[in-house]
PDB file of C-alpha atoms in Angstrom:
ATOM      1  CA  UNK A  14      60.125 112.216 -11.093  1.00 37.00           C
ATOM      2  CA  UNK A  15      63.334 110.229 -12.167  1.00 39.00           C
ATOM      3  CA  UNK A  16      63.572 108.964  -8.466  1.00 40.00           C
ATOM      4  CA  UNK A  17      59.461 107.635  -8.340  1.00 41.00           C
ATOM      5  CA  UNK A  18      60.213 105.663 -11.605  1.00 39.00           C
ATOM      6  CA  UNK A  19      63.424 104.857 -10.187  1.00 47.00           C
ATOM      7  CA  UNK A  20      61.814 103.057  -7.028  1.00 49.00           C
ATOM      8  CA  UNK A  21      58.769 101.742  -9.248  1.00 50.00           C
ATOM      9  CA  UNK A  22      60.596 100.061 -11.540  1.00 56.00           C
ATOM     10  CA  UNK A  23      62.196  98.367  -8.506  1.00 49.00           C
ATOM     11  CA  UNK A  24      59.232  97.404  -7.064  1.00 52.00           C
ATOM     12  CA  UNK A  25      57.916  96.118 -10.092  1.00 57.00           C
ATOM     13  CA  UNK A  26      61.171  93.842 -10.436  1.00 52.00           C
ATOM     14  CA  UNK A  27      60.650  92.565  -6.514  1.00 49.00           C
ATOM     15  CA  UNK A  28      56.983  92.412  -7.699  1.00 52.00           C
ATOM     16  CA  UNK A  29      57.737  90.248 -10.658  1.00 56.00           C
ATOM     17  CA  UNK A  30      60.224  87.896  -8.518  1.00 51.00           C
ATOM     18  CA  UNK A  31      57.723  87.591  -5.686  1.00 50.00           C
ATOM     19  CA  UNK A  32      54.699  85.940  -8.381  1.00 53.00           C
ATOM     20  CA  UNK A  33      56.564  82.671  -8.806  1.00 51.00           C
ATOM     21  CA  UNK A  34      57.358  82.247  -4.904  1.00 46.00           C
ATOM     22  CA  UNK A  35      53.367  82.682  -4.475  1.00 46.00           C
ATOM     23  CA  UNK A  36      52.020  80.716  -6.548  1.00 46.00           C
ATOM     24  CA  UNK A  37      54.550  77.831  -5.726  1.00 44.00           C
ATOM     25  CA  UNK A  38      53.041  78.311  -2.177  1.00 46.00           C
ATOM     26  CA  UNK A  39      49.317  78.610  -3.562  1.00 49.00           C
ATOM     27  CA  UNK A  40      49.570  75.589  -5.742  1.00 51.00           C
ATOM     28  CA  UNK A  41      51.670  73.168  -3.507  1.00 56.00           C
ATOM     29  CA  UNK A  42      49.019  74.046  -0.471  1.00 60.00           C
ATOM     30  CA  UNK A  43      45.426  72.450   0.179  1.00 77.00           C
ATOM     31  CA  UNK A  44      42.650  74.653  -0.785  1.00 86.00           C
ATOM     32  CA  UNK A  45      39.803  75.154   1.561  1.00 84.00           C
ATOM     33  CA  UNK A  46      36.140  76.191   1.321  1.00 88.00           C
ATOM     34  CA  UNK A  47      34.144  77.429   3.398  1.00 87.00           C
ATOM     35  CA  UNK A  48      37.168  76.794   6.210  1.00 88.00           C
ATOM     36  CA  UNK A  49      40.630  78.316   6.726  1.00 85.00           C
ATOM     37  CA  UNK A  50      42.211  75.442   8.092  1.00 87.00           C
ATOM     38  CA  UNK A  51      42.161  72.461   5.027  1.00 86.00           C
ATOM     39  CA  UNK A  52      42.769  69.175   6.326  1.00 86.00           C
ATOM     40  CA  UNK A  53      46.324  68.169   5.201  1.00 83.00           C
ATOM     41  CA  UNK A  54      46.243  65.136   3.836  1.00 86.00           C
ATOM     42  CA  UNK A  55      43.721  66.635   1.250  1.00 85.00           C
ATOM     43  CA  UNK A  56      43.931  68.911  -2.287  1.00 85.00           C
ATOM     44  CA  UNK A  57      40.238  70.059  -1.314  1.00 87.00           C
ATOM     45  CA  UNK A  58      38.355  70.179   1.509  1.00 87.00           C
ATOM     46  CA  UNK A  59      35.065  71.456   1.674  1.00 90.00           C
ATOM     47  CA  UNK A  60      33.101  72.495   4.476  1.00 88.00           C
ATOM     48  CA  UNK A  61      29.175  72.559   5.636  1.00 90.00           C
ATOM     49  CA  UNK A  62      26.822  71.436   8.173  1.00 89.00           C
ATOM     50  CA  UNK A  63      23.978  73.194   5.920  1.00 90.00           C
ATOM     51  CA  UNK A  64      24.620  71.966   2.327  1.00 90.00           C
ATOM     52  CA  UNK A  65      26.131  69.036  -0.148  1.00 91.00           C
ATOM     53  CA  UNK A  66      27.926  68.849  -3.352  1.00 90.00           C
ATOM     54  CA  UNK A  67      26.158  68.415  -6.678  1.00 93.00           C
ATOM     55  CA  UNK A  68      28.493  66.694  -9.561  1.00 91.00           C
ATOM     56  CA  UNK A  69      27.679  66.849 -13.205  1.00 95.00           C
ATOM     57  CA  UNK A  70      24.447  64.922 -13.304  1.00 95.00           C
ATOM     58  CA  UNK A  71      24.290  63.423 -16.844  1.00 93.00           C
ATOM     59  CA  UNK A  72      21.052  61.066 -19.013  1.00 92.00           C
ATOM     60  CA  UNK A  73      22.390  57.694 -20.586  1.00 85.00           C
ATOM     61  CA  UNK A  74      22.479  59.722 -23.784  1.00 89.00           C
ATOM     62  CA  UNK A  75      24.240  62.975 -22.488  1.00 92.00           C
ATOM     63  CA  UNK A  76      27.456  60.212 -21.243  1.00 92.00           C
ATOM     64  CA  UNK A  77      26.947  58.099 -24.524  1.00 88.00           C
ATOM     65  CA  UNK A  78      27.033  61.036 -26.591  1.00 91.00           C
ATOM     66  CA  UNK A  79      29.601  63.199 -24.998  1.00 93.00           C
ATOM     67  CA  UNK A  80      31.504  60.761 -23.107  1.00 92.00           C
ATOM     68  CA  UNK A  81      31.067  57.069 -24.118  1.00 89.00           C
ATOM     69  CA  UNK A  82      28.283  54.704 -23.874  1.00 84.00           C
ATOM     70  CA  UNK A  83      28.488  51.235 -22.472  1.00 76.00           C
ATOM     71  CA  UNK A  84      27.317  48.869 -25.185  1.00 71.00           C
ATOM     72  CA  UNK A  85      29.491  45.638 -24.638  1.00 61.00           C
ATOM     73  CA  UNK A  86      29.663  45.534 -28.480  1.00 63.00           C
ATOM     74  CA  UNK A  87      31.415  49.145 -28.403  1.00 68.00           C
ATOM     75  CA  UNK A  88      33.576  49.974 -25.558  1.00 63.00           C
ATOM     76  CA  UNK A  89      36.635  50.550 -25.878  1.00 67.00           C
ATOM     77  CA  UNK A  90      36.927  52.025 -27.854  1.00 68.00           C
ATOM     78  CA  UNK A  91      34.482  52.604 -30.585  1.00 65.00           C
ATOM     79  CA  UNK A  92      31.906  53.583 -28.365  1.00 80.00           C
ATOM     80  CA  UNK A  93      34.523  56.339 -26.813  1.00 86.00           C
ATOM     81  CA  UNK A  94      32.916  59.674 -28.119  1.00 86.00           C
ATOM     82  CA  UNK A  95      35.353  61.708 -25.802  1.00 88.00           C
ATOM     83  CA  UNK A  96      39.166  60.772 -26.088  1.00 86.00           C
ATOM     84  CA  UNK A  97      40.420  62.038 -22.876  1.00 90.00           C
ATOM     85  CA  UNK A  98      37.943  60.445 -20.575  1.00 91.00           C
ATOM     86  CA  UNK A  99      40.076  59.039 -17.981  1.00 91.00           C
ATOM     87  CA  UNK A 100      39.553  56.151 -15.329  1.00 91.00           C
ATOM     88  CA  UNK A 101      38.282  57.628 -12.396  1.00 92.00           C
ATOM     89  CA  UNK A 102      35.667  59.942 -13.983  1.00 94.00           C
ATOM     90  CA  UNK A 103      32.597  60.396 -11.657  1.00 94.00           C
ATOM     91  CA  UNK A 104      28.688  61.152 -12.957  1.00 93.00           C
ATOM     92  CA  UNK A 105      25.185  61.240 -11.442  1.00 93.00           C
ATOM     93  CA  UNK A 106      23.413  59.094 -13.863  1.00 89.00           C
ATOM     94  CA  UNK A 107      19.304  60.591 -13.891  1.00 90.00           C
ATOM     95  CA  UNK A 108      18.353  58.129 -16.151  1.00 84.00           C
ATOM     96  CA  UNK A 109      19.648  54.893 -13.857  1.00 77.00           C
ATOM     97  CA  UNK A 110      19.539  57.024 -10.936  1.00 83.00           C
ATOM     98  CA  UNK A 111      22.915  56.029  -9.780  1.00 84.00           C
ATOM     99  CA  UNK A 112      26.427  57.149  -9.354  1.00 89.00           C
ATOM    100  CA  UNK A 113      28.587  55.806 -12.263  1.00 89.00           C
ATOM    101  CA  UNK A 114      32.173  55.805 -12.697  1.00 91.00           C
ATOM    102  CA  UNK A 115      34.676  54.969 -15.687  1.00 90.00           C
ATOM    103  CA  UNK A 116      36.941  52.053 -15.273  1.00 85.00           C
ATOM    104  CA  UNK A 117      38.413  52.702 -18.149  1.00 85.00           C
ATOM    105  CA  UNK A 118      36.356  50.312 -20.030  1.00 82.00           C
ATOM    106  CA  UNK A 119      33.051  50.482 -18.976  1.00 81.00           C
ATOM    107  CA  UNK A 120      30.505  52.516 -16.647  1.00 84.00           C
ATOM    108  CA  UNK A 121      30.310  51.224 -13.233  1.00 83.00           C
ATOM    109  CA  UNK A 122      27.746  51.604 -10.760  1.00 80.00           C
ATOM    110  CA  UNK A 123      30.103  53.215  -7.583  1.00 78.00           C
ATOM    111  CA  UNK A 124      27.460  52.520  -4.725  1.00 69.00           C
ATOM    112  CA  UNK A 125      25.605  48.481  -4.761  1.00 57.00           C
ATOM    113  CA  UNK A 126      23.023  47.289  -2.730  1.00 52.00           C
ATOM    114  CA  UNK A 127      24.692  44.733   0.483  1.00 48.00           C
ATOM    115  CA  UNK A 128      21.148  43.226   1.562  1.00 46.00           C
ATOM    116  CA  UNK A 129      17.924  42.504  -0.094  1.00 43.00           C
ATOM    117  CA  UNK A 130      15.242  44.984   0.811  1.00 39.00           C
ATOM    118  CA  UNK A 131      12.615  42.261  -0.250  1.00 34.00           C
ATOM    119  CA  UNK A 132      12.394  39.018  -0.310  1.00 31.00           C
ATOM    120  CA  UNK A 133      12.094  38.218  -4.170  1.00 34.00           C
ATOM    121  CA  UNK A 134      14.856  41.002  -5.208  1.00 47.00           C
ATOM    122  CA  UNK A 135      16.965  40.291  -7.508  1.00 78.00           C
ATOM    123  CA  UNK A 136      14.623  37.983  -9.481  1.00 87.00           C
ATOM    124  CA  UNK A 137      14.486  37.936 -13.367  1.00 89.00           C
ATOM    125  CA  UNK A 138      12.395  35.385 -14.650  1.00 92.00           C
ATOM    126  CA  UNK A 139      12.038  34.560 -18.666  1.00 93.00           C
ATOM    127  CA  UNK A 140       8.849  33.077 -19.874  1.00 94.00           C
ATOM    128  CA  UNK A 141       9.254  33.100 -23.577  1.00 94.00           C
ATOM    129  CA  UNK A 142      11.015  35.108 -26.699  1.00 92.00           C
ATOM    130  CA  UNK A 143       9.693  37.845 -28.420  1.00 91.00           C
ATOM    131  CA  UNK A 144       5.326  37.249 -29.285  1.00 93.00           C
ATOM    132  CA  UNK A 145       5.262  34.749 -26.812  1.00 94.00           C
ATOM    133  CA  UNK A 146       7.732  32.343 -28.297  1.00 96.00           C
ATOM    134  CA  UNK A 147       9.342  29.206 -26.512  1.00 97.00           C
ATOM    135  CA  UNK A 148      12.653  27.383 -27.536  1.00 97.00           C
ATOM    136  CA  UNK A 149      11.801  24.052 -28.824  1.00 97.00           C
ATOM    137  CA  UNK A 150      14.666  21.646 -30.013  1.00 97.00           C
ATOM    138  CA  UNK A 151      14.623  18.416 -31.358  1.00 97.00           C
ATOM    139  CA  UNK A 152      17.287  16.107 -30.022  1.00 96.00           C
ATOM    140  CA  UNK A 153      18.413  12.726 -29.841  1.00 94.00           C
ATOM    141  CA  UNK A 154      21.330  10.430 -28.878  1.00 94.00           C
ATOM    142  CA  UNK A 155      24.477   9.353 -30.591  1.00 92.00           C
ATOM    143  CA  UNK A 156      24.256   5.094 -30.474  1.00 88.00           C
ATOM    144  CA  UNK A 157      24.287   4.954 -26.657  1.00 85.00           C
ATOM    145  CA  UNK A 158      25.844   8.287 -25.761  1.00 93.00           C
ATOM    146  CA  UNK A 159      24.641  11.673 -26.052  1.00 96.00           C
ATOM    147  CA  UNK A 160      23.948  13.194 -29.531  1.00 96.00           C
ATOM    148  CA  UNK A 161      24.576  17.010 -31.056  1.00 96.00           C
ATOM    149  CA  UNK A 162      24.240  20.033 -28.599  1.00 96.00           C
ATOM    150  CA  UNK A 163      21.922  22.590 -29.513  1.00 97.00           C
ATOM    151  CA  UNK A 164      22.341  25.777 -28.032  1.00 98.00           C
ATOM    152  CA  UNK A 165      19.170  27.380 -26.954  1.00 98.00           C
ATOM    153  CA  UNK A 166      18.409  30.672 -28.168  1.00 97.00           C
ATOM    154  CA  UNK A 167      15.796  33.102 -27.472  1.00 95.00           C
ATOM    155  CA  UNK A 168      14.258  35.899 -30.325  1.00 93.00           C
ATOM    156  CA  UNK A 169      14.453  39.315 -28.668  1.00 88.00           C
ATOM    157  CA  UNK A 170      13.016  41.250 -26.796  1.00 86.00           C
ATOM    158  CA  UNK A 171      12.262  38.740 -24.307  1.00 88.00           C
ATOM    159  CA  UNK A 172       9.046  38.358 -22.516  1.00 90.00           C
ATOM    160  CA  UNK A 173       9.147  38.163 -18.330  1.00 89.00           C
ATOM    161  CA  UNK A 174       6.577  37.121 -16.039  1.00 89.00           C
ATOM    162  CA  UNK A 175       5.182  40.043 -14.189  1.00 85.00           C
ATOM    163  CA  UNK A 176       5.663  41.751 -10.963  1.00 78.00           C
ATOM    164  CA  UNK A 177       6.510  40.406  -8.546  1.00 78.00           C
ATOM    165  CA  UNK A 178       7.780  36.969  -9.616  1.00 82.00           C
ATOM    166  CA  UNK A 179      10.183  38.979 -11.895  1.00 81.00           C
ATOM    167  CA  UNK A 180      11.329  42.005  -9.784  1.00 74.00           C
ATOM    168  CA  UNK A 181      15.028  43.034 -11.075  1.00 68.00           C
ATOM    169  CA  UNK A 182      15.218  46.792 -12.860  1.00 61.00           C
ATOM    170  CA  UNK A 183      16.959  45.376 -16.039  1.00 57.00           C
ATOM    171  CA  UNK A 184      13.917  44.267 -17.574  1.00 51.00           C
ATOM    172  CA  UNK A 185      12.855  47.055 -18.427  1.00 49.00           C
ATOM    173  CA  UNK A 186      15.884  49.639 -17.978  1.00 44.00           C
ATOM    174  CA  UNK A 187      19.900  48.690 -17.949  1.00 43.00           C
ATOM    175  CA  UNK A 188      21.085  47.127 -14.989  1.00 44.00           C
ATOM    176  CA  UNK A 189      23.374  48.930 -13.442  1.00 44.00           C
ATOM    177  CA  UNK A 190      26.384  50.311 -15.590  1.00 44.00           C
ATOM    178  CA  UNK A 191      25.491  48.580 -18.601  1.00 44.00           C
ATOM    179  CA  UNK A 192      23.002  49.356 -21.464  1.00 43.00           C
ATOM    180  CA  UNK A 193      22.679  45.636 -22.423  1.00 47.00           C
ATOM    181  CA  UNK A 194      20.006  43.585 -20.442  1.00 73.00           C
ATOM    182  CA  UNK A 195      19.983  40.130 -19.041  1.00 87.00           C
ATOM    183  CA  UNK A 196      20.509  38.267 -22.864  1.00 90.00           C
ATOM    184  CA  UNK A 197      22.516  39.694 -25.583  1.00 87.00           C
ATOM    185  CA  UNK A 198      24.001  37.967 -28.582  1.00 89.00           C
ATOM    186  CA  UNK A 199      22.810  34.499 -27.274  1.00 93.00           C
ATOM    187  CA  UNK A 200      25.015  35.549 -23.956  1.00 94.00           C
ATOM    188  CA  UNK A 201      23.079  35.745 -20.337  1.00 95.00           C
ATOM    189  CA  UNK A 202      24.121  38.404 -18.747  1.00 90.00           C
ATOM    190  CA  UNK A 203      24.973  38.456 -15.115  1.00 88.00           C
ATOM    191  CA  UNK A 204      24.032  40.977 -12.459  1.00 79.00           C
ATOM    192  CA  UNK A 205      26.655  43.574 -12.706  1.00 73.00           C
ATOM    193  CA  UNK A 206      28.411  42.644  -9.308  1.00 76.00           C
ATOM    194  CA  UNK A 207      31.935  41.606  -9.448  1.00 79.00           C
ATOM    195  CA  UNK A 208      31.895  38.165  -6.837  1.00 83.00           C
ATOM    196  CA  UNK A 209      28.046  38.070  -6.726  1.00 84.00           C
ATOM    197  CA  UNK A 210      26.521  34.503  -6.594  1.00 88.00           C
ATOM    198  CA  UNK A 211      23.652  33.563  -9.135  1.00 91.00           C
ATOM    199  CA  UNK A 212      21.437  30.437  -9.567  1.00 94.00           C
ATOM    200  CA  UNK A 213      20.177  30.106 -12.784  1.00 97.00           C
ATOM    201  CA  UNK A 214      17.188  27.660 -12.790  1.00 97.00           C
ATOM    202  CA  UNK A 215      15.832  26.249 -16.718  1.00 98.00           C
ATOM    203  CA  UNK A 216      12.465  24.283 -16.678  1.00 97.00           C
ATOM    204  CA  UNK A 217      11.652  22.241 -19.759  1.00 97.00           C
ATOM    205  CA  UNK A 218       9.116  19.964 -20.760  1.00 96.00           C
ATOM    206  CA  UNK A 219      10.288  16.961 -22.348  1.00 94.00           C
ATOM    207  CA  UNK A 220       8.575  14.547 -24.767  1.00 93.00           C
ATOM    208  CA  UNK A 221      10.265  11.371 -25.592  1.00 92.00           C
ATOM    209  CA  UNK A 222      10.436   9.877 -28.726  1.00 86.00           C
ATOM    210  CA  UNK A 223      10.085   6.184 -27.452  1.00 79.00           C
ATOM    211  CA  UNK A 224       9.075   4.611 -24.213  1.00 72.00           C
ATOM    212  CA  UNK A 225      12.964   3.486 -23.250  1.00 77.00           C
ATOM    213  CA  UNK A 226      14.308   5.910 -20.414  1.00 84.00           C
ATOM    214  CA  UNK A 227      17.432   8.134 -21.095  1.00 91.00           C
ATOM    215  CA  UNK A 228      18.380  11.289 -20.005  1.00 95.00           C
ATOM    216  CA  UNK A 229      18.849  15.126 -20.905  1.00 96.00           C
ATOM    217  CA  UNK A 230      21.915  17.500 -19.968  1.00 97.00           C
ATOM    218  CA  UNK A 231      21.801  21.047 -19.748  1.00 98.00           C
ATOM    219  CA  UNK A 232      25.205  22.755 -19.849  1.00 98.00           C
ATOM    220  CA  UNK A 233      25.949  26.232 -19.245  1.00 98.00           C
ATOM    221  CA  UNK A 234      28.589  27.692 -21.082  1.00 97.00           C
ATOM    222  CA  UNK A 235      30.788  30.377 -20.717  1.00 95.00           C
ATOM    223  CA  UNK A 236      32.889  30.439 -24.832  1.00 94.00           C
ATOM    224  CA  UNK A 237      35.577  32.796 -23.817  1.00 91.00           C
ATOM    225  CA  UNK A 238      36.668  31.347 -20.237  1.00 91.00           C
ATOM    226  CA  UNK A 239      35.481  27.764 -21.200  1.00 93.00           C
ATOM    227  CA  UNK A 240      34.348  27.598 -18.147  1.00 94.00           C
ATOM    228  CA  UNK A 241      31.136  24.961 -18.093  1.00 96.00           C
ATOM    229  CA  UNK A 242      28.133  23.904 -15.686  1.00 97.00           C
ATOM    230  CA  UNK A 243      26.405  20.646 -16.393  1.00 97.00           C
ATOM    231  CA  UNK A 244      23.075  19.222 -14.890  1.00 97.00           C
ATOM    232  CA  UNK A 245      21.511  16.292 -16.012  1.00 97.00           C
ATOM    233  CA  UNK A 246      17.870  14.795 -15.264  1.00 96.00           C
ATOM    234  CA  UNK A 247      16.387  11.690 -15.779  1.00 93.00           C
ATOM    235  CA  UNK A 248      13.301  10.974 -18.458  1.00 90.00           C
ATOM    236  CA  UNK A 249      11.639   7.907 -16.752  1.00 82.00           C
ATOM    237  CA  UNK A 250      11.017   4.809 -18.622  1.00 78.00           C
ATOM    238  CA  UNK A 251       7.245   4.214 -20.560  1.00 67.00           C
ATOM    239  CA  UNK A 252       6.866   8.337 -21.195  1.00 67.00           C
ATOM    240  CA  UNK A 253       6.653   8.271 -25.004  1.00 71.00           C
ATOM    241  CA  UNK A 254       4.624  10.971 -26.212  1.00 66.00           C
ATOM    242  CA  UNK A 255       4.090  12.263 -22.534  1.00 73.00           C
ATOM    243  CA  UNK A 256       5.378  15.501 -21.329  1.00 78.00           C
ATOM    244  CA  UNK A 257       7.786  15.178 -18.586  1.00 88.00           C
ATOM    245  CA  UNK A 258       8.791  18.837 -16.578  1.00 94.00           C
ATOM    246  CA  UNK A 259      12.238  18.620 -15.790  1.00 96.00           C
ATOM    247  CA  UNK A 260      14.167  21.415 -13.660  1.00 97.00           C
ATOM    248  CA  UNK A 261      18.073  22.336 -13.996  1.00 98.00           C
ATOM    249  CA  UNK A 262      20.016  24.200 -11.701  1.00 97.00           C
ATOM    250  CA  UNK A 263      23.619  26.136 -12.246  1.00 97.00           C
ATOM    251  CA  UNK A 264      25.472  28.034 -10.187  1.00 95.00           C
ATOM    252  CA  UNK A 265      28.033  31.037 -11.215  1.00 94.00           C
ATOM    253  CA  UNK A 266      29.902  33.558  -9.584  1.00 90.00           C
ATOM    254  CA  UNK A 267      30.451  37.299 -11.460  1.00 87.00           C
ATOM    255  CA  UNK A 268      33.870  38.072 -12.147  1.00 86.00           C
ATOM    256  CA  UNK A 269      35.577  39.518 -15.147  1.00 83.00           C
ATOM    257  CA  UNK A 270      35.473  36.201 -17.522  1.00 86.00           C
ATOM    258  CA  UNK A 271      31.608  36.625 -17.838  1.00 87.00           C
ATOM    259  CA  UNK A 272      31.352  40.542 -16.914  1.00 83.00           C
ATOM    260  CA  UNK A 273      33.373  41.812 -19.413  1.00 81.00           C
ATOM    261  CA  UNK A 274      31.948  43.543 -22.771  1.00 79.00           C
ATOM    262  CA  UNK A 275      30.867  41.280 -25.043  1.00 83.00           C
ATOM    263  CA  UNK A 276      30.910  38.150 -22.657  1.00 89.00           C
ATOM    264  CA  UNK A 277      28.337  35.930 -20.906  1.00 93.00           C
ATOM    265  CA  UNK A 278      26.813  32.096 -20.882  1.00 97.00           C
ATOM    266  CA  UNK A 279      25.385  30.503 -23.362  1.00 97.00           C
ATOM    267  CA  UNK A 280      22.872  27.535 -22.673  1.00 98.00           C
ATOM    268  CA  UNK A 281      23.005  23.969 -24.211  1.00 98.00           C
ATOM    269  CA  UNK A 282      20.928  21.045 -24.320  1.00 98.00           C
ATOM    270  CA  UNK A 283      21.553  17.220 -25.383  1.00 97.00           C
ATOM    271  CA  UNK A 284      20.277  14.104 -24.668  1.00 96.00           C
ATOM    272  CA  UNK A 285      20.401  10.450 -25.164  1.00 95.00           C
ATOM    273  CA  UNK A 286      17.083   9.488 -26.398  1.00 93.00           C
ATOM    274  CA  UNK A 287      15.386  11.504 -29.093  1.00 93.00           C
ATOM    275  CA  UNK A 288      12.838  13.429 -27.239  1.00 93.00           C
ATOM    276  CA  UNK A 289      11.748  16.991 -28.074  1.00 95.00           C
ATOM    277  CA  UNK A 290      12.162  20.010 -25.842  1.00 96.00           C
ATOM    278  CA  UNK A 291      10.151  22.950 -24.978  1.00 97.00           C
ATOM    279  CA  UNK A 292      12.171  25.569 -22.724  1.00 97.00           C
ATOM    280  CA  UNK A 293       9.239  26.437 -20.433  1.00 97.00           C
ATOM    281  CA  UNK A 294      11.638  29.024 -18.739  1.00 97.00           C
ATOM    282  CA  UNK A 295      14.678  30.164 -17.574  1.00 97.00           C
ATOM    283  CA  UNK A 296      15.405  32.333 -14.101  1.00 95.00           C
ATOM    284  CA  UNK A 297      18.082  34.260 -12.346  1.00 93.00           C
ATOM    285  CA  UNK A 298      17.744  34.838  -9.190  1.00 91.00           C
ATOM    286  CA  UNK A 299      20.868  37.172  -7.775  1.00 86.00           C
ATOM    287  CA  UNK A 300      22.028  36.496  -4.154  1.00 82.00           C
ATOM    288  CA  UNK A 301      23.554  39.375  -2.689  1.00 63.00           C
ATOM    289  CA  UNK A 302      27.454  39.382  -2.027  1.00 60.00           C
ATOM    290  CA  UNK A 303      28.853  39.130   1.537  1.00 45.00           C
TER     291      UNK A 303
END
C-alpha cells in the first residue's frame, strides 16, 4: 500500500507538471472544426460543404439597448449602453437586414451595394415638410449686392414623392448604419458611403418683387468643415409678380467631415432683388462609388 501511494503521488506530481506544457500547446495552436488539419495562418478554421455560420442576429433595439444605438446626437458615448463594446464587433441586423459592425463610434453597414440594380436607385426626393408644408422665404438685396442668407429649413417628418420617383430605404427606415434619416437638426444627411458622389438638385419658384432682373444664390453648407457649394440663377428682367422655376445643382462627396455624428449640409438662399421664394423641392440622387 505505501508503495501504490508512493508511485501515485508521483504520477500526480508528473501529472500536475504536464497541465501547463498542454495547455501552452492547446492555446498557442489553431483550433479546427469539423477538420484536423487548421489552416495556419488562422486562430479558427471552420469547415463545411453542407452548412454556414450564424452570428448573433440582433433588432435596432436589442444593439441600442444592450450595445449602443447610433443616434448622431448620442454616440460616443452617451448612447454606449455596453462599456466594453470594442471596434470590430460584428451583428446581423433583422431590422435593417444587414451586417453591421462597430467602428468604434458608430454602426457601419460591412457589405454596400457597387452597382445600381435599377435605374432610379438611390433616389430621395423631398416634396414638402411635415402636412404638406413648403419653405417660403422672403429675401432681398443689400444696395446692389446680395442681402441676408436665410437658411432653409424643413418641419419634420418630411413628406417624399412616392415610389418610384423616390426609391432610397431611408425614407421610411434608417439608411444603412444610422438611425437618423436624410435631414436631421437642419443637417442633410448623406448616403452612408464613405467617397460616394451625390447631386443634390433644389427647385424653387421665385416671385420678384419688381420688374428689374437680379439674381438668387443657393449655397450649400457644410458648418463644421466650412466647406461650401454655391449656384446661382438668373430672375429675368419684367417678372414682377410672376413665378419664375429656377433649378440648383451641388455636388458633394461622403467622407468623414459630413458623415460623422452630428454633421451634415445645411441649405441657404439669398438674392439681390427682393423676390419671395417657395422651395418646390429638394433631391438626392446617390451615384454609386467606383
Amino acid at each position: 500500500m505505501y508503495i501504490y501511494f508512493r508511485k501515485a503521488n508521483v504520477m500526480r506530481k508528473i501529472f500536475t507538471l504536464l497541465i501547463p506544457i498542454f495547455m501552452y500547446n492547446f492555446l498557442g495552436a489553431q483550433v479546427g472544426i469539423n477538420t484536423a488539419t487548421p489552416n495556419g495562418a488562422t486562430v479558427l478554421d471552420i469547415f463545411s460543404n453542407q452548412k454556414g455560420i450564424l452570428i448573433p442576429r440582433l433588432t435596432d433595439a436589442d444593439r441600442n439597448t444592450n450595445l449602443a444605438d447610433n443616434d448622431p446626437l448620442t454616440v460616443p458615448p452617451a448612447g454606449v449602453a455596453n462599456s466594453n463594446l470594442t471596434a470590430g464587433t460584428l451583428i446581423f441586423n433583422t431590422t435593417a437586414n444587414n451586417f453591421q459592425y462597430w467602428d468604434g463610434t458608430v454602426w457601419k453597414q460591412l457589405f454596400v451595394p457597387t452597382s445600381s440594380q435599377a435605374g432610379n436607385d438611390g433616389v430621395v426626393k423631398v416634396n414638402s415638410g411635415n402636412a404638406n408644408v413648403k419653405p417660403s422665404l422672403n429675401l432681398s438685396a443689400a444696395g446692389s449686392g446680395y442681402g441676408p442668407r436665410q437658411q432653409v429649413t424643413y418641419t419634420t417628418p418630411l413628406v417624399f414623392a412616392a415610389s418610384p420617383t423616390t426609391s432610397w430605404p431611408e425614407t421610411t427606415v434608417p439608411f444603412p448604419g444610422v438611425t437618423s434619416n436624410i435631414y436631421i437638426a437642419g443637417k442633410w444627411r448623406e448616403n452612408e458611403i464613405s467617397g460616394q458622389v451625390h447631386v443634390w438638385r433644389l427647385i424653387a419658384n421665385v416671385t420678384p418683387g419688381s420688374n428689374s432682373s437680379g439674381s438668387i444664390k443657393a449655397t450649400f453648407r457644410n458648418p463644421d468643415s466650412l466647406f461650401e457649394i454655391n449656384s446661382i440663377q438668373l430672375v429675368p428682367n419684367g417678372s414682377s409678380g410672376v413665378g419664375n422655376i429656377l433649378t440648383f445643382y451641388f455636388y458633394t462627396i461622403a467622407d468623414s467631415a459630413s458623415l460623422d455624428p452630428g454633421r451634415g449640409y445645411q441649405l441657404f438662399l439669398e438674392a439681390d432683388i427682393t423676390c419671395n421664394i417657395v422651395v418646390d423641392s429638394f433631391t438626392r440622387v446617390s451615384l454609386f462609388k467606383d
